[in-house]
PDB file of C-alpha atoms in Angstrom:
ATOM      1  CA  UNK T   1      70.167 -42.464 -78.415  1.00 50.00           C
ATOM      2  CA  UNK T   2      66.685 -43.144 -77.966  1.00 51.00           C
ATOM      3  CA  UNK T   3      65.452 -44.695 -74.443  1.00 51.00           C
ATOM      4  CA  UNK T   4      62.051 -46.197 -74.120  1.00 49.00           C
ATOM      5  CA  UNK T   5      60.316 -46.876 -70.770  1.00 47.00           C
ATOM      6  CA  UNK T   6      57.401 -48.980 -70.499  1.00 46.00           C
ATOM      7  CA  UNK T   7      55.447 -49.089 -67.291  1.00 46.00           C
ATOM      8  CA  UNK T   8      52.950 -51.608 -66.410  1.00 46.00           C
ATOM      9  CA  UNK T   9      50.301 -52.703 -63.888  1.00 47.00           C
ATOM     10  CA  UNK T  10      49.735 -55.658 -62.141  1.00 45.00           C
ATOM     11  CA  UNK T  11      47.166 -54.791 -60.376  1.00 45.00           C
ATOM     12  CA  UNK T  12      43.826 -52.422 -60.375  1.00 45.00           C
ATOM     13  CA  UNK T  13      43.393 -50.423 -57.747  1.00 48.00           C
ATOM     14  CA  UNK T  14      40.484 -49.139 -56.833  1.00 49.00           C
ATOM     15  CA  UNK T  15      40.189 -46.261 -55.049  1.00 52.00           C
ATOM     16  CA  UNK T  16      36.330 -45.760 -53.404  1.00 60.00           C
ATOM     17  CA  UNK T  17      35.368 -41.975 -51.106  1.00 69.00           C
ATOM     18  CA  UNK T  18      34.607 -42.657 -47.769  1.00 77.00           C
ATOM     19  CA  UNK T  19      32.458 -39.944 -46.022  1.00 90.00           C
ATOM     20  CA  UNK T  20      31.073 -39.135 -42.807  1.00 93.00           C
ATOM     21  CA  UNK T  21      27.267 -40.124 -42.265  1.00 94.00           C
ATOM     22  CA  UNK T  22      25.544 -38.389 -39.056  1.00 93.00           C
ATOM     23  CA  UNK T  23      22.420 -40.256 -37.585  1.00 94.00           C
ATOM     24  CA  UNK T  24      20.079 -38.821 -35.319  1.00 92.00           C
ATOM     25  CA  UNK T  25      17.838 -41.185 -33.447  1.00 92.00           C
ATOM     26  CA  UNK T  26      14.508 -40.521 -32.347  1.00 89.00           C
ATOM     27  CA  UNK T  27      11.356 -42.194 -30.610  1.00 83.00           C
ATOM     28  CA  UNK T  28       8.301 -41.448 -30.989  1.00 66.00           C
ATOM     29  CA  UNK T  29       5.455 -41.874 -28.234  1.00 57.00           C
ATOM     30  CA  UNK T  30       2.504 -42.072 -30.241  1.00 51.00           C
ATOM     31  CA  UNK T  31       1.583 -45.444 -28.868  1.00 53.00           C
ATOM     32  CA  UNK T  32       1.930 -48.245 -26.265  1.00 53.00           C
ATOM     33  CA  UNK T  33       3.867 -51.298 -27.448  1.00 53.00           C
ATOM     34  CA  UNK T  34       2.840 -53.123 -24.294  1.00 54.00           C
ATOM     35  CA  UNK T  35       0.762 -53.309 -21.448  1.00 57.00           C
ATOM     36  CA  UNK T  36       2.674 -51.260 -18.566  1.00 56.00           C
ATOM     37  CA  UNK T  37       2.162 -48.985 -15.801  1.00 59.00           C
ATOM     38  CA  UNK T  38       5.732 -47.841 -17.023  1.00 56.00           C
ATOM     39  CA  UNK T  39       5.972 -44.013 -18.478  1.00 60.00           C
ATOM     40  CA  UNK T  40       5.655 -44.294 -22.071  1.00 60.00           C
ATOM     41  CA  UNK T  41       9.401 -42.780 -21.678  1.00 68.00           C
ATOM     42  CA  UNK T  42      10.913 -45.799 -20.549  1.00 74.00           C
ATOM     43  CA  UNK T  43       9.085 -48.047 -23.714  1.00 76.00           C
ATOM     44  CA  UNK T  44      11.208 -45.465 -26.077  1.00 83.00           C
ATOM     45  CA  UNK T  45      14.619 -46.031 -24.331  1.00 86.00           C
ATOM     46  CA  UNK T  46      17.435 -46.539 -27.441  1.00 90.00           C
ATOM     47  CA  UNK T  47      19.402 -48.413 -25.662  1.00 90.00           C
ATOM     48  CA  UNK T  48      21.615 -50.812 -28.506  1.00 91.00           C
ATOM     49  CA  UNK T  49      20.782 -50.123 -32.810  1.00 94.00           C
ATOM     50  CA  UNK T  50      21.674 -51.741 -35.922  1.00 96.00           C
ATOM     51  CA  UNK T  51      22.466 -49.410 -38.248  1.00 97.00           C
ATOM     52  CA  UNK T  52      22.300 -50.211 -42.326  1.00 97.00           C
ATOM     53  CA  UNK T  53      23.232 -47.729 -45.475  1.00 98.00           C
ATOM     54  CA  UNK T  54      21.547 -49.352 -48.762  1.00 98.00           C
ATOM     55  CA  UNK T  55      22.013 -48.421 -52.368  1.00 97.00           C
ATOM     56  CA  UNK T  56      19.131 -46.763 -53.897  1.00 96.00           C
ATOM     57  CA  UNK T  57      19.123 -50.118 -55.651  1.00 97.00           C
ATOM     58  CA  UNK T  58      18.531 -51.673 -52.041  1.00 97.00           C
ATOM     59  CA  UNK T  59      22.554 -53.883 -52.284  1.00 98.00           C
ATOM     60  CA  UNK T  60      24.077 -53.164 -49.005  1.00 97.00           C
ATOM     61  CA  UNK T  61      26.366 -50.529 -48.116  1.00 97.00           C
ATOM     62  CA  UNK T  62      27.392 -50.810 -44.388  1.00 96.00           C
ATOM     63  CA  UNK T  63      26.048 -52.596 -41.420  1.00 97.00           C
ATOM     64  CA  UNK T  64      27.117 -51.912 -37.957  1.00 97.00           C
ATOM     65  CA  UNK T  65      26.070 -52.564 -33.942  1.00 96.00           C
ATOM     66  CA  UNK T  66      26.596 -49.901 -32.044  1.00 95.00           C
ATOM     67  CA  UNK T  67      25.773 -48.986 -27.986  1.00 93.00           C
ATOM     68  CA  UNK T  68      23.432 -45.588 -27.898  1.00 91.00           C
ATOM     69  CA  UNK T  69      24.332 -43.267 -25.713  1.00 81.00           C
ATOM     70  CA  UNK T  70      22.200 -40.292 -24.242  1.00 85.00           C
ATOM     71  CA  UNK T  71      22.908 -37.952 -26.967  1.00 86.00           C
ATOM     72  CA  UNK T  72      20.686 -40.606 -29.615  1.00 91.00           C
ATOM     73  CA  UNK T  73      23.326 -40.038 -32.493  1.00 93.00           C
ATOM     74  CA  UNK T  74      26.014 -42.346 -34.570  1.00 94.00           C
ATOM     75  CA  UNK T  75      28.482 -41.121 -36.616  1.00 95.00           C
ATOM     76  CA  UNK T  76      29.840 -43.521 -39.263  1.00 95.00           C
ATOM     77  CA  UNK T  77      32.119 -43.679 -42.176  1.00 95.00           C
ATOM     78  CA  UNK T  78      30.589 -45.056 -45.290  1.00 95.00           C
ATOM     79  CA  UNK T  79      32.086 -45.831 -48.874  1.00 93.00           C
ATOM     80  CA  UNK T  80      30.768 -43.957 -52.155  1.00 93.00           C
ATOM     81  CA  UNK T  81      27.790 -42.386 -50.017  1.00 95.00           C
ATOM     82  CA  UNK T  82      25.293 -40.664 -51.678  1.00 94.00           C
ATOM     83  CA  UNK T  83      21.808 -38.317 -51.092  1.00 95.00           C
ATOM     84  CA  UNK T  84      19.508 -41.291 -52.950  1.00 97.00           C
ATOM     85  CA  UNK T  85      20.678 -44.222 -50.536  1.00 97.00           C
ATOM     86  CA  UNK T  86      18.694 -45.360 -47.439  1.00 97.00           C
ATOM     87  CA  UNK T  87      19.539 -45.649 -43.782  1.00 98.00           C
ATOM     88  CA  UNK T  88      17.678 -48.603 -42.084  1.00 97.00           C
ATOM     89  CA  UNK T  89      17.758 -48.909 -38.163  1.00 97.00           C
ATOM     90  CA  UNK T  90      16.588 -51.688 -35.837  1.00 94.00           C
ATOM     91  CA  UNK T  91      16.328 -50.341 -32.540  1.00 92.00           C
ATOM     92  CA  UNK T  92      17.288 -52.594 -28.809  1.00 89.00           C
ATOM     93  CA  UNK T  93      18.253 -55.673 -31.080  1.00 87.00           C
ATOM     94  CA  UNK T  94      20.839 -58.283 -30.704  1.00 87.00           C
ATOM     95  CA  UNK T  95      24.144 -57.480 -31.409  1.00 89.00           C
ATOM     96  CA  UNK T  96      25.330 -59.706 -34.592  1.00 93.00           C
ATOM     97  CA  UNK T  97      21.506 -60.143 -35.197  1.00 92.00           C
ATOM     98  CA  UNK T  98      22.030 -58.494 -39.307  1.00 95.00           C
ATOM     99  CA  UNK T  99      25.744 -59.664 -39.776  1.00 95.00           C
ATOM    100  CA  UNK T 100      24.037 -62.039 -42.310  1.00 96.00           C
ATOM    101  CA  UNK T 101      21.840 -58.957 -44.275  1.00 97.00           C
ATOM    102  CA  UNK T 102      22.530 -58.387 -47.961  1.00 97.00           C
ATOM    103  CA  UNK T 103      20.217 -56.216 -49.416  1.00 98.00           C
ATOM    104  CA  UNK T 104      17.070 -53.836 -47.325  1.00 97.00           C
ATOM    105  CA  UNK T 105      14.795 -56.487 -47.964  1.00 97.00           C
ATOM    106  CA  UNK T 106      17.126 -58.738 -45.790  1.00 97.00           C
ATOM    107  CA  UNK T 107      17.285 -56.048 -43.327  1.00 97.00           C
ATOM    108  CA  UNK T 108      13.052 -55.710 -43.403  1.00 95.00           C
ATOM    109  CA  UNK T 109      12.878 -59.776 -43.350  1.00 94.00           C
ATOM    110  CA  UNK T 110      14.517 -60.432 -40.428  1.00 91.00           C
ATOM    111  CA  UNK T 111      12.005 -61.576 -37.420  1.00 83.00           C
ATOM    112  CA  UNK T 112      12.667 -60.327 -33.980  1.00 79.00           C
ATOM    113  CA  UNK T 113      10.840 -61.827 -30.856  1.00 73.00           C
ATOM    114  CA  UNK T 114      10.166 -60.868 -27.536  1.00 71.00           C
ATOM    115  CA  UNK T 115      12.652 -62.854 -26.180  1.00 69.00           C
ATOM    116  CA  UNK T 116      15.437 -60.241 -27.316  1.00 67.00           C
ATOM    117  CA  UNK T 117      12.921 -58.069 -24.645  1.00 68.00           C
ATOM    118  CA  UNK T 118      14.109 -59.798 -21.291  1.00 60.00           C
ATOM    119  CA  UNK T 119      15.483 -57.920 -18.735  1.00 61.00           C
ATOM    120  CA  UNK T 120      18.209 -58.666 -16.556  1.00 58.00           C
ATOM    121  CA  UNK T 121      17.037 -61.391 -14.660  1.00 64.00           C
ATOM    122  CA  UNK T 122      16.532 -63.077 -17.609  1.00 62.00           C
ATOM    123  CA  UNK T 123      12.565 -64.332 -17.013  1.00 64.00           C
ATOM    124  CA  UNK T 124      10.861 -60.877 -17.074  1.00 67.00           C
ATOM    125  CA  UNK T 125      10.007 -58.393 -20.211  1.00 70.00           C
ATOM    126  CA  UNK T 126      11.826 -55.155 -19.850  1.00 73.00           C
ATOM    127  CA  UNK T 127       9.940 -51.691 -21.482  1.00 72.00           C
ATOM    128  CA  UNK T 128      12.973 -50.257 -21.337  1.00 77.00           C
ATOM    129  CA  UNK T 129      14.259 -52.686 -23.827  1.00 80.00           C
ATOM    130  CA  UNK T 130      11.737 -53.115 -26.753  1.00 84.00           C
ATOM    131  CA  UNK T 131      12.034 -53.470 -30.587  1.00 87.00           C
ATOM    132  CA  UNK T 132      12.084 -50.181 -32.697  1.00 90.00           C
ATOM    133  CA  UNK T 133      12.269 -49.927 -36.128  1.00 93.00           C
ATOM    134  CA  UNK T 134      12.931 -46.879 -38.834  1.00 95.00           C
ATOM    135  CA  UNK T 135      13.919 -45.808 -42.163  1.00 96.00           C
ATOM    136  CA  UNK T 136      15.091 -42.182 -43.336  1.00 97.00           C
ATOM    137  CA  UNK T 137      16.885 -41.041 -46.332  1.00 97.00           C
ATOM    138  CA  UNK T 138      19.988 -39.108 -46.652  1.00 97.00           C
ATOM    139  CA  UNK T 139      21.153 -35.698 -47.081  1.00 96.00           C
ATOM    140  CA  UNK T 140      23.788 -33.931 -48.186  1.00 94.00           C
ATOM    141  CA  UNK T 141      24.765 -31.205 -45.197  1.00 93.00           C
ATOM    142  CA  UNK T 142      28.218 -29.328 -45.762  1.00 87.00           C
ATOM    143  CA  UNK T 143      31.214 -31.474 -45.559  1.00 87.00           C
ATOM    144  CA  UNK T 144      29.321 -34.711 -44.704  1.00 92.00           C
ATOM    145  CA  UNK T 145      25.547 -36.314 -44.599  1.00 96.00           C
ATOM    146  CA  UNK T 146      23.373 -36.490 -42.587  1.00 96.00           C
ATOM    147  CA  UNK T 147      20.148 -38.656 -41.289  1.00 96.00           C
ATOM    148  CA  UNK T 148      17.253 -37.893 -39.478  1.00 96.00           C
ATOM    149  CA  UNK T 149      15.412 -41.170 -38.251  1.00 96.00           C
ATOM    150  CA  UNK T 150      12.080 -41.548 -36.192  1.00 93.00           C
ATOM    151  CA  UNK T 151      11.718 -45.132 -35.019  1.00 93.00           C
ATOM    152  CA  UNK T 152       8.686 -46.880 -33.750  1.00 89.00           C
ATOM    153  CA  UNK T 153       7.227 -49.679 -31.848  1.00 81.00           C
TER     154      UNK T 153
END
């Protein structure tokens, strides 16, 4: 007696790595971004970022809002990660401000204004709120990646 079995898919699945990504934040006073008799300090608070992981090819990976706290570091998961993509981070921006970004040139084209600047009493500029902006590639560190980014006014 002879049996045959036949087994058959209906569906692919796709199976994609997920890995850790470590960002480390940083300001850098090198310059004034307004006119203040604020320490430069307060002009490099990292208060809010929006993070982005691109493709070497620039196609976008992950984007995500996230609240900084004092230690000026984000860990995120992020599918099929690798040492030749590109983390992109807008610093003190509207939440939901890059939910619309594609690719990094999306990311680099959107326009931010003062306005996202106002304080709490909603008339005045804050310098402890003001736009940053950084890139940084990735690497490869043990059992996850890792990226280093300085941000500026």
């Amino acid at each position: 007696m002879l049996a045959l079995a036949v087994v058959s898919c209906t569906k692919q699945e796709v199976y994609e790595r997920t890995d850790v990504l470590v960002i480390n934040l940083s300001s850098r006073g090198l310059t004034r971004s307004a006119l203040s008799t604020d320490p430069i300090s307060v002009e490099n608070n990292i208060n809010t970022a929006t993070i982005g992981v691109f493709a070497s090819d620039g196609t976008m990976k992950i984007v995500r809002d996230f609240v900084i706290g004092t230690t000026k570091s984000v860990t995120i998961r992020v599918p099929n990660i690798s040492s030749s993509d590109k983390v992109a981070c807008s610093i003190n921006t509207p939440a939901g401000k890059y939910a619309d970004v594609k690719t990094l040139q999306d990311f680099n084209n959107k326009e931010m204004l003062l306005d996202n600047t106002v304080s709490t009493n909603g008339v005045d500029l804050s310098a402890s709120n003001l736009f940053m902006y950084g890139e940084s590639s990735i690497t490869a560190v043990s059992d996850a990646y890792q990226a280093n980014v300085d941000v500026y006014h």
